[in-house]
Amino acid sequence: MRQVEVFRIKSPYRDDMVVHGYTFGKGQEAACIIGSMRGTEIQQTYICSQLVKRLVELEHNGNISANKKILVIPTLNPYALNTSRKFWGVEDEDINRAFPGREMGKTNERIAKRLMDYVKDYTFGIQFASFYVDGEFMPHVRMMDTGYQNTSLANLFGLPFVVVRKPQPIDTTTLNYNWQNDMTAAFSVYSGYNETINEERAGQSVSAVLRFMTRMGILRYDCLSGYISHVINEESLTNVYAGKGGILRRLKDIGKEVKYGEPIAEVIDPFVGEVKETVIAPTDGIIFFQQREPLVNESDVIYRIVRRIHE
Amino acid sequence: MYDTIFSMELPVGEHIKLLRNRISNTEDIKNSSRMSIVTGIHGDEMEGQYICYELTRRIENERDKLKGVVDIYPAVNLLGLDNAIHTIPKERLDMNHIFPGSPDGSMMERVAYALIEDIAGASVCIDVHGSDIFTRESLQVRINEEFAAGLMEYAKLMPANLIWKNPCPSVAASTLVHSMNCIGVPAFTVECGVGNTINTKYGDRIVDGIFNVMKYFGIWEGEAVHHDDTPVCDDSSIDFMRADKAGLFINSMNKFGRVKKGQCIGKIIDVNKNEVVQEIIAPNDGILFTVREFPMVYEGALLARILVQEVEK
């Protein structure tokens, strides 16, 4: 393992924000893995740290393929992690809304540009990303429908789901979108957690990335085959909304199968404790996403369901 | 008359509402010219609040001159305003990045969608912004290059210091004005001042411009307010001056206006080392129209914008 400095940002008062990468193997730039960009992405940082730990062992045992180089950058935003802020710096800018970045742009655009310049030659790009709503996902690989996406490759991670998202204007400034436009095969891996560490899911994510790199000939590593992923378009998911505001009581957990018409959640009156609404499953299927916050607004998405599949 | 055009229940004994103040002397809304004034998409931009008050006051003073419909939406990001937060407080999303919204999206996507639906069919829409807390802006109209040709005659009715054709965030795709232009409602952004404050001089000038636009569309029968021709520019005619070093920005300019090549705009100091780490020097003759307000800067922070060349009059 070699520690490299990807870039450095100076602060008026704090230590320099040094973004480190860790490289394994030599030669062709094969896979780049990126952890957190937001201060709330603690699970993502943790996954990368565990990946680095495993890669140290694998490199020591000679399991990195010849002429293959791997780069892991656990975090692009240590400042935000250290202050429990979501975004970067005093201007509170989202790094993952600044790609492809500009050399002479705002600070977050410069960070994005420096990262893109540093990693542009890697064949595969993997990011541990987060969703803007605080909730829990089934582990999946997410890709933007840019026309360059390859769901067959995403299958090789062996996670339960591959999700293809039709990009909205707001998505065009993300790393994943711009990586793909730059002809890097880009994948976002969602372990399902952000601000809390879930060891089981973290381990699953590390294994998924090692499995992918093995299947792409970057590593020599014996591992289980994982899942044959179920590929879904994000727009085919059925959203289940709260019809009233209040305290959410979930009756079903993520990954569980639900039946059409079955009660799956309740919204409780915060003053008198009565059930204001019983939320009913609008379809058969499996819960892919669940809201984690205890308070819900009217119209908040409580669950997202993959329709008509069974456990 | 204030109407609630959209409402949703928050978790604990409150509703979020999208309010519209409709001022009109006619019942025949459908066949009348209609102007929509939108403010409060960013919760730290207060300029629009004064403009809502002043516009309504001046219309009511001469109500008989009103021949069309004026719809004022004073507080689109209601919770952002109440918390003086630029973004939507819970999700920390920029509300001007979620248009045109969605009828079955998150709560604020539904608010965005309801706003678009309510404005649809209007003769013109003006989205009033202040600046954020980091930079002070002179009065400017911003229009998206994609729609610039069709918007220029309306933009020139505003007594602004410049008209800026650009794809900057406040006029790019996923903003209110872009969405309105896409469905055939001419829409542009007005920007001025600094976050969390009200500059009534700018506010009064914006209201003057709004009356000019109303008169153009036959909504107002009063006199137009004359003003000098406004310079028009695009990104290629602006010097963007950014921090090369981290530190504290000390502003040397106490007002907007003409600057000479070589003039000092300000400096960045390192308090720990007690030294100047960067002097900010105007690279060309021009007109200063943006200057840093918040002192602490990192590399890349915007310090000033200078208009160096007009694209057209």
PDB file of N, CA, C and O in Angstrom, chain B residues 2 21 23 50-61 72 207 211:
ATOM      1  N   TYR B   2     -55.481  36.921   0.144  1.00  0.00           N
ATOM      2  CA  TYR B   2     -54.568  35.794   0.304  1.00  0.00           C
ATOM      3  C   TYR B   2     -55.321  34.473   0.170  1.00  0.00           C
ATOM      4  O   TYR B   2     -56.335  34.256   0.821  1.00  0.00           O
ATOM      5  N   ASN B  21     -51.073  36.029  -2.882  1.00  0.00           N
ATOM      6  CA  ASN B  21     -51.840  37.268  -2.726  1.00  0.00           C
ATOM      7  C   ASN B  21     -52.268  37.717  -4.115  1.00  0.00           C
ATOM      8  O   ASN B  21     -51.445  38.181  -4.900  1.00  0.00           O
ATOM      9  N   ILE B  23     -54.174  40.239  -6.472  1.00  0.00           N
ATOM     10  CA  ILE B  23     -54.709  41.599  -6.510  1.00  0.00           C
ATOM     11  C   ILE B  23     -55.295  41.809  -7.895  1.00  0.00           C
ATOM     12  O   ILE B  23     -54.585  41.705  -8.909  1.00  0.00           O
ATOM     13  N   TYR B  50     -39.781  42.704   1.323  1.00  0.00           N
ATOM     14  CA  TYR B  50     -40.090  44.134   1.252  1.00  0.00           C
ATOM     15  C   TYR B  50     -40.807  44.468  -0.056  1.00  0.00           C
ATOM     16  O   TYR B  50     -41.754  45.260  -0.078  1.00  0.00           O
ATOM     17  N   ILE B  51     -40.349  43.828  -1.132  1.00  0.00           N
ATOM     18  CA  ILE B  51     -40.946  44.112  -2.443  1.00  0.00           C
ATOM     19  C   ILE B  51     -42.425  43.702  -2.475  1.00  0.00           C
ATOM     20  O   ILE B  51     -43.260  44.417  -3.032  1.00  0.00           O
ATOM     21  N   CYS B  52     -42.747  42.594  -1.850  1.00  0.00           N
ATOM     22  CA  CYS B  52     -44.162  42.181  -1.769  1.00  0.00           C
ATOM     23  C   CYS B  52     -44.992  43.258  -1.072  1.00  0.00           C
ATOM     24  O   CYS B  52     -46.087  43.635  -1.527  1.00  0.00           O
ATOM     25  N   TYR B  53     -44.449  43.760   0.030  1.00  0.00           N
ATOM     26  CA  TYR B  53     -45.159  44.799   0.803  1.00  0.00           C
ATOM     27  C   TYR B  53     -45.311  46.074  -0.019  1.00  0.00           C
ATOM     28  O   TYR B  53     -46.406  46.642  -0.136  1.00  0.00           O
ATOM     29  N   GLU B  54     -44.200  46.516  -0.604  1.00  0.00           N
ATOM     30  CA  GLU B  54     -44.202  47.807  -1.275  1.00  0.00           C
ATOM     31  C   GLU B  54     -45.026  47.771  -2.568  1.00  0.00           C
ATOM     32  O   GLU B  54     -45.732  48.732  -2.890  1.00  0.00           O
ATOM     33  N   LEU B  55     -44.929  46.666  -3.276  1.00  0.00           N
ATOM     34  CA  LEU B  55     -45.718  46.531  -4.511  1.00  0.00           C
ATOM     35  C   LEU B  55     -47.209  46.577  -4.190  1.00  0.00           C
ATOM     36  O   LEU B  55     -47.986  47.302  -4.838  1.00  0.00           O
ATOM     37  N   THR B  56     -47.597  45.833  -3.187  1.00  0.00           N
ATOM     38  CA  THR B  56     -49.015  45.814  -2.793  1.00  0.00           C
ATOM     39  C   THR B  56     -49.458  47.204  -2.337  1.00  0.00           C
ATOM     40  O   THR B  56     -50.541  47.688  -2.716  1.00  0.00           O
ATOM     41  N   ARG B  57     -48.630  47.869  -1.547  1.00  0.00           N
ATOM     42  CA  ARG B  57     -48.984  49.200  -1.038  1.00  0.00           C
ATOM     43  C   ARG B  57     -49.207  50.181  -2.185  1.00  0.00           C
ATOM     44  O   ARG B  57     -50.203  50.925  -2.198  1.00  0.00           O
ATOM     45  N   ARG B  58     -48.295  50.153  -3.165  1.00  0.00           N
ATOM     46  CA  ARG B  58     -48.410  51.123  -4.255  1.00  0.00           C
ATOM     47  C   ARG B  58     -49.595  50.806  -5.168  1.00  0.00           C
ATOM     48  O   ARG B  58     -50.242  51.714  -5.691  1.00  0.00           O
ATOM     49  N   ILE B  59     -49.870  49.535  -5.361  1.00  0.00           N
ATOM     50  CA  ILE B  59     -51.062  49.193  -6.162  1.00  0.00           C
ATOM     51  C   ILE B  59     -52.319  49.664  -5.441  1.00  0.00           C
ATOM     52  O   ILE B  59     -53.212  50.279  -6.039  1.00  0.00           O
ATOM     53  N   GLU B  60     -52.394  49.391  -4.148  1.00  0.00           N
ATOM     54  CA  GLU B  60     -53.604  49.767  -3.391  1.00  0.00           C
ATOM     55  C   GLU B  60     -53.796  51.276  -3.364  1.00  0.00           C
ATOM     56  O   GLU B  60     -54.937  51.762  -3.324  1.00  0.00           O
ATOM     57  N   ASN B  61     -52.706  52.033  -3.404  1.00  0.00           N
ATOM     58  CA  ASN B  61     -52.826  53.498  -3.412  1.00  0.00           C
ATOM     59  C   ASN B  61     -53.500  54.023  -4.672  1.00  0.00           C
ATOM     60  O   ASN B  61     -54.096  55.095  -4.656  1.00  0.00           O
ATOM     61  N   ILE B  72     -48.957  37.517  -6.191  1.00  0.00           N
ATOM     62  CA  ILE B  72     -47.706  37.581  -5.421  1.00  0.00           C
ATOM     63  C   ILE B  72     -47.605  36.330  -4.549  1.00  0.00           C
ATOM     64  O   ILE B  72     -48.526  36.035  -3.773  1.00  0.00           O
ATOM     65  N   VAL B 207     -39.467  47.516  -7.588  1.00  0.00           N
ATOM     66  CA  VAL B 207     -40.910  47.750  -7.692  1.00  0.00           C
ATOM     67  C   VAL B 207     -41.203  48.685  -8.873  1.00  0.00           C
ATOM     68  O   VAL B 207     -42.164  48.478  -9.631  1.00  0.00           O
ATOM     69  N   PHE B 211     -43.632  47.725 -12.070  1.00  0.00           N
ATOM     70  CA  PHE B 211     -44.718  48.550 -12.648  1.00  0.00           C
ATOM     71  C   PHE B 211     -44.493  48.759 -14.152  1.00  0.00           C
ATOM     72  O   PHE B 211     -45.455  48.777 -14.925  1.00  0.00           O
TER      73      PHE B 211
END
